[in-house]
Tab-separated table of C-alpha atoms in Angstrom:
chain	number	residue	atom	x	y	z
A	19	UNK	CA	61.134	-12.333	31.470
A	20	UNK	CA	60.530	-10.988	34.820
A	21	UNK	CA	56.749	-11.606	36.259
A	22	UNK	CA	57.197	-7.755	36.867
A	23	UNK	CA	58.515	-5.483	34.106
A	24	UNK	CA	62.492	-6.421	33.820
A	25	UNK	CA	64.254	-3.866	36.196
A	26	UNK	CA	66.907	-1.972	33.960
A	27	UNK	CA	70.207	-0.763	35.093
A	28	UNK	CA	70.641	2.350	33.058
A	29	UNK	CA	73.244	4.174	31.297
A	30	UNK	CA	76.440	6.139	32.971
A	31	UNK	CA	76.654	9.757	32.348
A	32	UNK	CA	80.109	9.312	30.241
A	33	UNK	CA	80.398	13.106	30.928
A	34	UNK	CA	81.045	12.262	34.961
A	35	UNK	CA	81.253	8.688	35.027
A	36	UNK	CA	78.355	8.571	38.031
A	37	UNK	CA	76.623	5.716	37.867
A	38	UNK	CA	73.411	6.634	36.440
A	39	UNK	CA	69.226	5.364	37.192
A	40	UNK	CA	66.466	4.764	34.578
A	41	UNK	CA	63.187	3.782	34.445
A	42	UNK	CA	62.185	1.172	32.038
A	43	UNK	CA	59.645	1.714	29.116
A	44	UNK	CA	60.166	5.407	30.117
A	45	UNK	CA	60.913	8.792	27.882
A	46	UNK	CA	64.316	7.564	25.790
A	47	UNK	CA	67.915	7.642	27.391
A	48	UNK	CA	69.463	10.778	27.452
A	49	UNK	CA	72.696	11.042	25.781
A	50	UNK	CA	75.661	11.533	27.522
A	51	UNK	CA	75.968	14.421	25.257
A	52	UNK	CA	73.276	16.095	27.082
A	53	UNK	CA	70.746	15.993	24.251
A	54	UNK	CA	67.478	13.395	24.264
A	55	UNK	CA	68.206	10.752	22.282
A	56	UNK	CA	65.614	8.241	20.284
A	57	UNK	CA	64.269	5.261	21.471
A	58	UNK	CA	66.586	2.137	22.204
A	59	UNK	CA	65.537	-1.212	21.976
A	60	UNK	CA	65.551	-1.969	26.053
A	61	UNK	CA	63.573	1.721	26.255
A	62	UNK	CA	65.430	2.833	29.134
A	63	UNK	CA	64.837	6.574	30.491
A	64	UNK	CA	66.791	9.581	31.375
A	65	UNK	CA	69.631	9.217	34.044
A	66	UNK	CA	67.971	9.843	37.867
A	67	UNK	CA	69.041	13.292	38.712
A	68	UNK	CA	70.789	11.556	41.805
A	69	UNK	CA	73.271	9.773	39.814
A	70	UNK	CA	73.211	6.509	41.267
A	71	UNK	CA	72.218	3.274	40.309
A	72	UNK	CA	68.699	2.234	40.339
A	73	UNK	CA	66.145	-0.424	39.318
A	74	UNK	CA	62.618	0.558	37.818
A	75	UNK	CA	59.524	-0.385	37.192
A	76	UNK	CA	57.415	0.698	33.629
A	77	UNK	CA	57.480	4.172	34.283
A	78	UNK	CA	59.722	6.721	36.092
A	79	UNK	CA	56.598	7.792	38.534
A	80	UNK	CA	55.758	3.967	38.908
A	81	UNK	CA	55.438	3.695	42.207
A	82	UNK	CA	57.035	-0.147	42.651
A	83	UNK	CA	60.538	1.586	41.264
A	84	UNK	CA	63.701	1.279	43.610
A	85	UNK	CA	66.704	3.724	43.948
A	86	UNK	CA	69.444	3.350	45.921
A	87	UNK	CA	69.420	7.344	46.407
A	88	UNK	CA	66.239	6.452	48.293
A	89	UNK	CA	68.004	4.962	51.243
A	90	UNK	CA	69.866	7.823	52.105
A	91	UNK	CA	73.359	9.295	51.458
A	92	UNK	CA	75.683	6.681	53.539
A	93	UNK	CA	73.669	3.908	51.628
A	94	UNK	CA	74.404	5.618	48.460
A	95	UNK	CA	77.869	5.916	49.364
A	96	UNK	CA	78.528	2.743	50.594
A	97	UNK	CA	76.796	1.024	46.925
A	98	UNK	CA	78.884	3.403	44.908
A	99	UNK	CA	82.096	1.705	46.648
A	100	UNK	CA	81.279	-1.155	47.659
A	101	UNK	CA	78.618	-2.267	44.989
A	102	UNK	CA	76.755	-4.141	47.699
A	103	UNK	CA	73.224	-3.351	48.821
A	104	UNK	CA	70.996	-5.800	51.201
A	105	UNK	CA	68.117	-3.892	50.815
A	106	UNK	CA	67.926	-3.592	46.889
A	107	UNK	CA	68.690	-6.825	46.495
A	108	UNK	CA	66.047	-7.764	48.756
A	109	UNK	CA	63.702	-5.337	47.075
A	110	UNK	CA	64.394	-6.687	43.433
A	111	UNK	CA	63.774	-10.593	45.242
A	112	UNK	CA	60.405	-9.380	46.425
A	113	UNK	CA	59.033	-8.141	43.222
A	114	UNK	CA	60.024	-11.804	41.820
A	115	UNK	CA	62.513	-9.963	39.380
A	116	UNK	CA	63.590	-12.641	36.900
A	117	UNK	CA	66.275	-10.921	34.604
A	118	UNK	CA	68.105	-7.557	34.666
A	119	UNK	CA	69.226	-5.228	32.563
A	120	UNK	CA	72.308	-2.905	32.291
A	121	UNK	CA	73.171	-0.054	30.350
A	122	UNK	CA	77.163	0.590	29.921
A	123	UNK	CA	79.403	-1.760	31.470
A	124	UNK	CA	79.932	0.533	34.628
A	125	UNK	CA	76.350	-0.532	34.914
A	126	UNK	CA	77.262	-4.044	34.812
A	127	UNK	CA	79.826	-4.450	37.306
A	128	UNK	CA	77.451	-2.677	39.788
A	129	UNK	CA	74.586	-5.285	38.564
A	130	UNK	CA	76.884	-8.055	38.780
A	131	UNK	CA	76.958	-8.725	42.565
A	132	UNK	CA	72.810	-8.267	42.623
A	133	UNK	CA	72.365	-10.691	39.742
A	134	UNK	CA	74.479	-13.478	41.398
A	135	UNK	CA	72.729	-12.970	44.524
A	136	UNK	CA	69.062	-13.334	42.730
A	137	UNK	CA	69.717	-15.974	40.442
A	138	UNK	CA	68.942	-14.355	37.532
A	139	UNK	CA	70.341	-13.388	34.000
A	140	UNK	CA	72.077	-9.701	33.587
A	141	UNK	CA	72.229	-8.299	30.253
A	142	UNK	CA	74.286	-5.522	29.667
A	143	UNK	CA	74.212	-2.909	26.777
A	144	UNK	CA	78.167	-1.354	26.162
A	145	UNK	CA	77.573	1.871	23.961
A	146	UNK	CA	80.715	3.602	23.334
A	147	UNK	CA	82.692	5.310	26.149
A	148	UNK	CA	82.796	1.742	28.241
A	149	UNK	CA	84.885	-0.254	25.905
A	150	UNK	CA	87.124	2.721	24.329
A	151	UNK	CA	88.332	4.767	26.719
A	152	UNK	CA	91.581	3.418	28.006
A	153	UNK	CA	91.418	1.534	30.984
A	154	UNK	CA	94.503	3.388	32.865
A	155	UNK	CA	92.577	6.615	31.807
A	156	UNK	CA	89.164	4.885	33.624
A	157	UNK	CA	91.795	4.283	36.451
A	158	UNK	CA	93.410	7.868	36.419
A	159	UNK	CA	90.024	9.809	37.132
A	160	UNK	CA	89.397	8.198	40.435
A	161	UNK	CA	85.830	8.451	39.908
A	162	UNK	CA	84.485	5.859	42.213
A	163	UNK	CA	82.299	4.108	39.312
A	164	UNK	CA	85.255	3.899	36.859
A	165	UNK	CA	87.450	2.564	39.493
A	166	UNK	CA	85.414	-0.256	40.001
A	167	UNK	CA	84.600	-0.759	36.631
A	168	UNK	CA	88.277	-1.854	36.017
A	169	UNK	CA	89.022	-3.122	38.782
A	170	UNK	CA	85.714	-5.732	38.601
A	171	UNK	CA	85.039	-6.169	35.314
A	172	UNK	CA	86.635	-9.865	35.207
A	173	UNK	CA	83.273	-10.767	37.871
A	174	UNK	CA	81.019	-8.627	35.078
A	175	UNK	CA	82.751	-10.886	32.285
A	176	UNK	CA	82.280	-14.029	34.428
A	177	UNK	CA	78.233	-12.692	35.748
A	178	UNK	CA	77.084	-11.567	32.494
A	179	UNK	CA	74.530	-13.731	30.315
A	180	UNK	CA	74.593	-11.808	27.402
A	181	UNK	CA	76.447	-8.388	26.366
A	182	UNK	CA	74.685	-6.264	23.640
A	183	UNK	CA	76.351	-3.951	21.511
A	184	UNK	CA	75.368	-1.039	19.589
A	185	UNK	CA	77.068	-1.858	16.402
A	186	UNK	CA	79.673	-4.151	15.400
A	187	UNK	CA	82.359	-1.444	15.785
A	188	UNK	CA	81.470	-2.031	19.863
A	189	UNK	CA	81.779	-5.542	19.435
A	190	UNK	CA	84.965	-5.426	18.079
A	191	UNK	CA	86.008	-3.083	21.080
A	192	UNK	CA	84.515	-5.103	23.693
A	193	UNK	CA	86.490	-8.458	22.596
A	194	UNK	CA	89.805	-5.531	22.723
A	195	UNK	CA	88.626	-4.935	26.231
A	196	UNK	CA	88.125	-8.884	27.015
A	197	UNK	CA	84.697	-9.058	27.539
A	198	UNK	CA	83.419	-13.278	26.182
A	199	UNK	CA	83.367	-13.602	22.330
A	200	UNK	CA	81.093	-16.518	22.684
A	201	UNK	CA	77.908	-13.896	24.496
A	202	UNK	CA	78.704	-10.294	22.241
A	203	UNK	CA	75.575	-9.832	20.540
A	204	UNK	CA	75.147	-6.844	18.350
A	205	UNK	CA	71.491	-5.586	18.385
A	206	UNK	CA	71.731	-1.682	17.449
A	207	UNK	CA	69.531	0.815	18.798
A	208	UNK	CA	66.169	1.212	16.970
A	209	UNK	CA	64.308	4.261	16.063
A	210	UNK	CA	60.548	4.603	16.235
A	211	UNK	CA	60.411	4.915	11.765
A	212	UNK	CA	55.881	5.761	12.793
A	213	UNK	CA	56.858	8.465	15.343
A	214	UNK	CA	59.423	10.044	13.034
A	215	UNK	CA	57.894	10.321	9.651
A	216	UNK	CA	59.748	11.874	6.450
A	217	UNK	CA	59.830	15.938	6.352
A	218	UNK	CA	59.348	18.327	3.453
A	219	UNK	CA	62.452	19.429	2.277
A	220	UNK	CA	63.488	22.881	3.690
A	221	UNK	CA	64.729	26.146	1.401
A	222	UNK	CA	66.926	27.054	3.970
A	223	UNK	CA	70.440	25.676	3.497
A	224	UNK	CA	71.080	25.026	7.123
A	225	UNK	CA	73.245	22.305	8.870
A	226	UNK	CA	72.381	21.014	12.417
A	227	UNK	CA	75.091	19.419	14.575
A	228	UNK	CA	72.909	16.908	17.713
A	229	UNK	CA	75.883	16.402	20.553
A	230	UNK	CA	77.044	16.973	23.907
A	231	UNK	CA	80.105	19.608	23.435
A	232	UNK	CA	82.906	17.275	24.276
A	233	UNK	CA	85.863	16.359	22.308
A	234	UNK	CA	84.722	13.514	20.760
A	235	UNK	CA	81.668	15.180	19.515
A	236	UNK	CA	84.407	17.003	17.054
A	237	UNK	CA	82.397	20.684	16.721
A	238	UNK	CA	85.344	22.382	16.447
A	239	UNK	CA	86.053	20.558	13.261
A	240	UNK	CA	82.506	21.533	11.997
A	241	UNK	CA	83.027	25.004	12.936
A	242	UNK	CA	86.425	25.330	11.317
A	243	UNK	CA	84.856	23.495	8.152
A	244	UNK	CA	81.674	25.728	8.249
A	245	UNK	CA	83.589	28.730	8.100
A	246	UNK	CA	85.057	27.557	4.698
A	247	UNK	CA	81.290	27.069	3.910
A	248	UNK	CA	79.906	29.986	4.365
A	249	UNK	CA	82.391	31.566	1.457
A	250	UNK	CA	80.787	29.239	-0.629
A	251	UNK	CA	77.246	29.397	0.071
A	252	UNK	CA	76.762	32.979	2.270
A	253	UNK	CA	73.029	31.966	3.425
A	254	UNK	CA	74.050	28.652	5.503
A	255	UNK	CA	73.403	28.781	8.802
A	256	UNK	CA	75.003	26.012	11.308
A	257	UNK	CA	72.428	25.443	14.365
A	258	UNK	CA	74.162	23.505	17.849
A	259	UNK	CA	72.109	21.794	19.736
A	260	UNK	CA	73.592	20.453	23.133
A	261	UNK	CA	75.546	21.626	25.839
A	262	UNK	CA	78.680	20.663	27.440
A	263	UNK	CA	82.019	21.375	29.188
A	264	UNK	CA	83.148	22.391	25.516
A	265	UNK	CA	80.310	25.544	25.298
A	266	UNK	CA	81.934	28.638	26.141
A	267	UNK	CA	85.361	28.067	23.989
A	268	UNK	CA	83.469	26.539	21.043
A	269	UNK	CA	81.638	29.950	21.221
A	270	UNK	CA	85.096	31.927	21.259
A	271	UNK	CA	86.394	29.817	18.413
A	272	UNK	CA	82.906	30.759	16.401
A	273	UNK	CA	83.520	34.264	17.138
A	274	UNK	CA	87.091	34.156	16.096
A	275	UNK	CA	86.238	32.363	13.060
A	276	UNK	CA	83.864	35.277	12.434
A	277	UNK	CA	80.781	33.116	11.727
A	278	UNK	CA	79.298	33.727	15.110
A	279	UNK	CA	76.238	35.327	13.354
A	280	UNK	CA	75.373	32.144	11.387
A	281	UNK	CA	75.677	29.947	14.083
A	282	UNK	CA	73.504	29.526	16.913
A	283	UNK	CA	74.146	27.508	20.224
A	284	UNK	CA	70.719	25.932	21.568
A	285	UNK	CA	71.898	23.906	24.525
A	286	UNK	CA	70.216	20.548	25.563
A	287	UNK	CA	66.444	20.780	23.904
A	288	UNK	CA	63.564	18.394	24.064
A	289	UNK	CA	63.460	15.293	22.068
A	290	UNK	CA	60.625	16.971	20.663
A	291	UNK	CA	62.355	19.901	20.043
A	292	UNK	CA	65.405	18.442	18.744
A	293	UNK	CA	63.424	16.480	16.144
A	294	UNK	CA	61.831	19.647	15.267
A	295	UNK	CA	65.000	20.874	14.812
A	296	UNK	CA	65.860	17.951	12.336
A	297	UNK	CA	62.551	18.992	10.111
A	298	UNK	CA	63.815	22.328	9.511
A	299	UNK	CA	67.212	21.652	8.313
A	300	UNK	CA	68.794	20.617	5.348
A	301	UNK	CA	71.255	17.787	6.725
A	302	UNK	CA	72.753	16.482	10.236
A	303	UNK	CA	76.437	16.550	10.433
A	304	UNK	CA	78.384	14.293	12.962
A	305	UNK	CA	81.945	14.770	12.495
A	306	UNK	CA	83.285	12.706	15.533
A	307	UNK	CA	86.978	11.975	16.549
A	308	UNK	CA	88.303	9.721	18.524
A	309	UNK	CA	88.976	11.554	21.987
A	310	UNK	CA	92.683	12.003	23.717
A	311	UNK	CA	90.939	9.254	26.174
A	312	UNK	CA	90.032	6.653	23.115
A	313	UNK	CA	86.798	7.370	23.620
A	314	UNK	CA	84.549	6.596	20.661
A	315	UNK	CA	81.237	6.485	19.367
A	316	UNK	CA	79.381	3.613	19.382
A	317	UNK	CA	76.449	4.019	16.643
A	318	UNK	CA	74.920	7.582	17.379
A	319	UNK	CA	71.351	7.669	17.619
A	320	UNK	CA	70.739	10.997	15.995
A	321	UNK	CA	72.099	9.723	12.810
A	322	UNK	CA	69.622	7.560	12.635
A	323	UNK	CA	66.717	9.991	13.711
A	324	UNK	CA	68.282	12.164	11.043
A	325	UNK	CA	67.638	9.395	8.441
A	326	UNK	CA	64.447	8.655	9.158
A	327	UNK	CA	63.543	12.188	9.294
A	328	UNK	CA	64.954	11.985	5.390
A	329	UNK	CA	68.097	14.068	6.137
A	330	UNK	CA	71.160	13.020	4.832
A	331	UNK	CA	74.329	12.896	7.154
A	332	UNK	CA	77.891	14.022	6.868
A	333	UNK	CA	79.661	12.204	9.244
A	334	UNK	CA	83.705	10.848	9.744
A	335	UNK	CA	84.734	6.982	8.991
A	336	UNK	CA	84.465	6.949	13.298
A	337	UNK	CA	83.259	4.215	15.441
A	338	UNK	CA	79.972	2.382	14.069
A	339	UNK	CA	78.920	5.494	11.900
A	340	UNK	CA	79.905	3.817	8.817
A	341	UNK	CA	77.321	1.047	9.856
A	342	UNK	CA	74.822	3.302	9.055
A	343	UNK	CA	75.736	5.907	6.869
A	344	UNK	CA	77.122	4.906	3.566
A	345	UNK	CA	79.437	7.497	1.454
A	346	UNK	CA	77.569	8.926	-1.778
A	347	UNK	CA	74.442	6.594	-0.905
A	348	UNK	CA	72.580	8.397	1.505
A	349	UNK	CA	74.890	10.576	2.965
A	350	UNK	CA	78.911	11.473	2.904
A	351	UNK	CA	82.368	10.304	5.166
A	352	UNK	CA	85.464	11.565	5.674
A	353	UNK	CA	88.342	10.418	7.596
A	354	UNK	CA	88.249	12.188	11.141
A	355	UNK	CA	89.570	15.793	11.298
A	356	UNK	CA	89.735	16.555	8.071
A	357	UNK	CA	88.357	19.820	8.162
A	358	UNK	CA	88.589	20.286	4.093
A	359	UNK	CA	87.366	17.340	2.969
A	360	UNK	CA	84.356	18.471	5.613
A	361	UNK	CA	84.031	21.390	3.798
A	362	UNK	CA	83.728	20.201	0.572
A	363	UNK	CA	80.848	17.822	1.404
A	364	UNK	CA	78.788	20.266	3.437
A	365	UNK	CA	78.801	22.566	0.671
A	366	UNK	CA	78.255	20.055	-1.961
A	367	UNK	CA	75.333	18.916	-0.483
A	368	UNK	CA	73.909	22.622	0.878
A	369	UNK	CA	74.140	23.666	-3.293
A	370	UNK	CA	72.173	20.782	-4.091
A	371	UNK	CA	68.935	20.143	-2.720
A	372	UNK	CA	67.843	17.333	-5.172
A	373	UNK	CA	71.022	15.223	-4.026
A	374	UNK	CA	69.961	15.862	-0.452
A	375	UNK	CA	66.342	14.399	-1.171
A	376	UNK	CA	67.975	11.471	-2.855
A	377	UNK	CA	70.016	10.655	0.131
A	378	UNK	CA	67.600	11.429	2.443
A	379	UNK	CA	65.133	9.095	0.978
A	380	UNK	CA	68.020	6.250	0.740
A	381	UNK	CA	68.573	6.798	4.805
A	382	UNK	CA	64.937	6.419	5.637
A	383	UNK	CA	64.670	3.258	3.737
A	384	UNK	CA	67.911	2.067	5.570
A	385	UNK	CA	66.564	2.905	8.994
A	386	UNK	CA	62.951	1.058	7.930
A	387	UNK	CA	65.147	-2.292	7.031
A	388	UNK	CA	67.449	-1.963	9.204
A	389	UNK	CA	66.893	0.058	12.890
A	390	UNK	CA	63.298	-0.305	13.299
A	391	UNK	CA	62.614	-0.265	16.548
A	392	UNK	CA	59.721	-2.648	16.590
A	393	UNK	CA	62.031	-5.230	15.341
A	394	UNK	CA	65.045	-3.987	17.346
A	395	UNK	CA	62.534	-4.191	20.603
A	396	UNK	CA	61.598	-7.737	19.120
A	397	UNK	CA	65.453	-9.170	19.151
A	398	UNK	CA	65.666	-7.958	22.326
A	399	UNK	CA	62.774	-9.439	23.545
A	400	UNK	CA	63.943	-12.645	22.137
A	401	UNK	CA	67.293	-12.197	23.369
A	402	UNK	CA	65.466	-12.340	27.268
A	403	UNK	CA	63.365	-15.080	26.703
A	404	UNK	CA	66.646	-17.128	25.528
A	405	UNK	CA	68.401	-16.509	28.861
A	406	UNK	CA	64.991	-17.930	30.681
C-alpha cells in the first residue's frame, strides 16, 4: 500500500450526482440517503461539504489531506469538466501515494486520469446508483459528473485494477454495464459486530424505516402498508429517520392516510443516534423499489446494523437485500410494492415478540460470519497488497 495512508476517492452524493470528497479511516460514509451509515471496509468518511473530488489523508482534519475545492472555484470547475488537475496530481506524487481508492464509479472515471499519470493501482467501490441507473438517464441530467461518467467510463474500465462490489447483485450489474468480468470482486461492506452489540428486546411494538426519502427508498409503500397495521395492532408506532426531496409529500400522504400521529419524521440523525434509534425498536423495515431511473440498492448498510443490533428486517426481494436477509430465517421478503404482503409481515412480526428475538438472534450471527468488518477490512487489505 501507499508509504502514506492510501488516498481514497469517495462516494458521489447519488441524490445530486456531485462528485463527492472523503477522508480515509474517518467517521463512516454518509449515505446518499442522507442518514450515517456503518463502517465500510475502505472506512471512507462523509462527502466534503464542497462536493468535489478529493484525496485524504487518515483523518478529515489531517493536515497532509488534498481537495480540489482548495484551489479555488475555476480549478474546481475546470476538474469537474475536464477531470484533469496538475496540481493534485502533483500533490498525490509528492506524498509517494502508491494506490488509490474510489468510491462509485463517477469516482473512478475522475481517478482514472490521476492514476495513469502516477503509476499506480485504482480501486474502485460501485454501490448501487452507478451501475443501475440507466445510462441515457446519467446522460439526460446534464450533471457534469454523470456526463463524464458515461461518456469515460471505457478509460475507467481500461484504468481500473480492481472493481469492488457491494454484493453480488452489483456484480451482476456492473458486467450489464460492461465494466471487466475478469477484476469484479465482491467484498460487501462490513459492520463493526464490537461497536454494535445485541439490544434488549423493546415492549414497544415500533418499526423504524433508516433512508434518504427518495423513490427508491419505497416509504410510501411502508406508509401505505403501516396504515393497514395499525388496524391490527393500534399501539405501533412507525419512526423515519432521514431526509430527502421526498419529505414534505411523504408527510401529506401520512396525514391523508390518517396515521400521522403514529408516525414521526426525524430527518438525517447521528450514527449514534440512528443506532440508538435501532435499540429502541422492534424491527427495521427496508421496503426498496427499483426507481423510474433503474436505480437500485446495492446491499444497504442499515440492514446489516439492524442485524447486528438483533433486529429482524422486513425488506423486498430488491437489489443485494436478499444477500443478507433470508425470508422466515432472520427476517421476512416480499416482492417490491406489494403493499399487502408488507402488511402482513409487519404485523406478524409486531404480535410476536418471541419470533422477533429468534430472528434477531439469527441476523446477528449472520453479520458475525459473514460482514464483520475486521475481516471485511482484512480482504480489502489483501485485495491492495495484491495490486502491489
Amino acid at each position: 500500500m501507499a508509504r502514506d495512508p492510501v488516498p481514497s476517492l469517495p462516494r458521489t452524493d447519488a441524490a445530486d450526482g456531485a462528485p463527492g470528497a472523503a477522508p480515509t479511516g474517518a467517521a463512516p460514509p454518509a449515505d446518499p440517503t442522507g442518514v450515517p451509515a456503518a463502517s465500510d471496509p475502505a472506512g471512507v468518511g462523509a462527502s466534503d461539504p464542497a462536493g468535489v473530488p478529493a484525496f485524504s489523508g487518515r483523518a478529515r482534519s489531517a493536515p497532509d489531506s488534498v481537495s480540489v475545492a482548495d484551489f479555488g472555484r475555476a480549478a474546481v470547475l475546470r476538474y469537474t469538466l475536464t477531470r484533469r488537475s496538475d496540481r493534485l496530481r502533483r500533490l498525490l506524487a509528492e506524498r509517494g501515494t502508491a494506490l488509490l481508492h474510489a468510491h462509485f464509479g463517477v469516482e473512478g472515471v475522475y481517478a482514472a486520469p490521476v492514476a495513469r499519470a502516477l503509476g499506480v493501482p485504482l480501486v474502485t467501490t460501485l454501490h448501487g446508483f452507478d451501475v443501475t441507473v440507466t445510462k441515457s438517464r446519467l446522460l439526460a441530467s446534464r450533471k457534469p459528473s454523470w456526463v463524464n461518467y458515461v461518456a469515460w467510463r471505457g478509460e475507467l474500465f481500461d484504468t481500473g485494477a480492481s472493481f469492488v462490489c457491494v454484493s453480488e447483485h452489483i456484480r451482476r450489474k456492473a458486467l450489464d454495464w460492461g465494466y471487466p468480468a475478469d477484476r469484479l470482486v465482491v467484498l460487501p461492506t462490513g459492520v463493526d459486530v464490537d461497536l454494535i452489540p445485541p439490544a434488549d428486546p423493546v415492549e414497544t411494538p415500533r418499526i423504524l424505516h433508516i433512508a434518504r426519502l427518495v423513490e427508491k427508498k419505497g416509504t410510501a409503500d411502508l406508509l401505505r402498508a403501516f396504515a393497514v397495521v395499525r388496524r391490527a395492532v393500534p399501539g405501533a408506532e412507525l419512526v423515519i429517520v432521514g431526509d430527502g426531496p421526498l419529505r414534505e409529500p411523504l408527510d401529506g400522504l401520512a396525514r391523508e392516510l390518517d396515521v400521522s400521529a403514529a408516525v414521526r419524521f426525524l430527518g438525517a440523525r447521528t450514527h449514534t443516534e440512528t443506532l440508538d434509534w435501532l435499540r429502541r425498536s422492534r424491527l427495521l423495515c427496508q421496503p426498496s423499489v427499483t426507481a423510474a431511473s433503474g436505480d437500485q440498492e446495492g446491499l444497504p448498510t442499515v440492514l446489516l446494523e439492524a442485524a447486528a443490533t438483533g433486529r429482524p428486517v422486513v425488506g423486498t426481494t430488491h437489489g443485494g437485500i436478499a444477500e443478507a436477509v433470508t425470508d422466515g430465517e432472520n427476517g421476512f421478503l416480499v416482492a417490491e410494492r406489494d403493499v399487502a404482503a408488507l402488511a402482513d409481515r409487519l404485523t406478524v412480526l409486531l404480535r410476536d415478540p418471541q419470533l422477533c428475538q429468534r430472528f434477531g438472534e439469527a441476523g446477528r450471527q449472520t453479520v458475525v460470519e459473514r460482514y464483520n468488518l475486521r475481516r471485511q477490512t482484512e480482504k480489502l487489505e489483501s485485495l491492495y497488497r495484491s495490486l502491489r
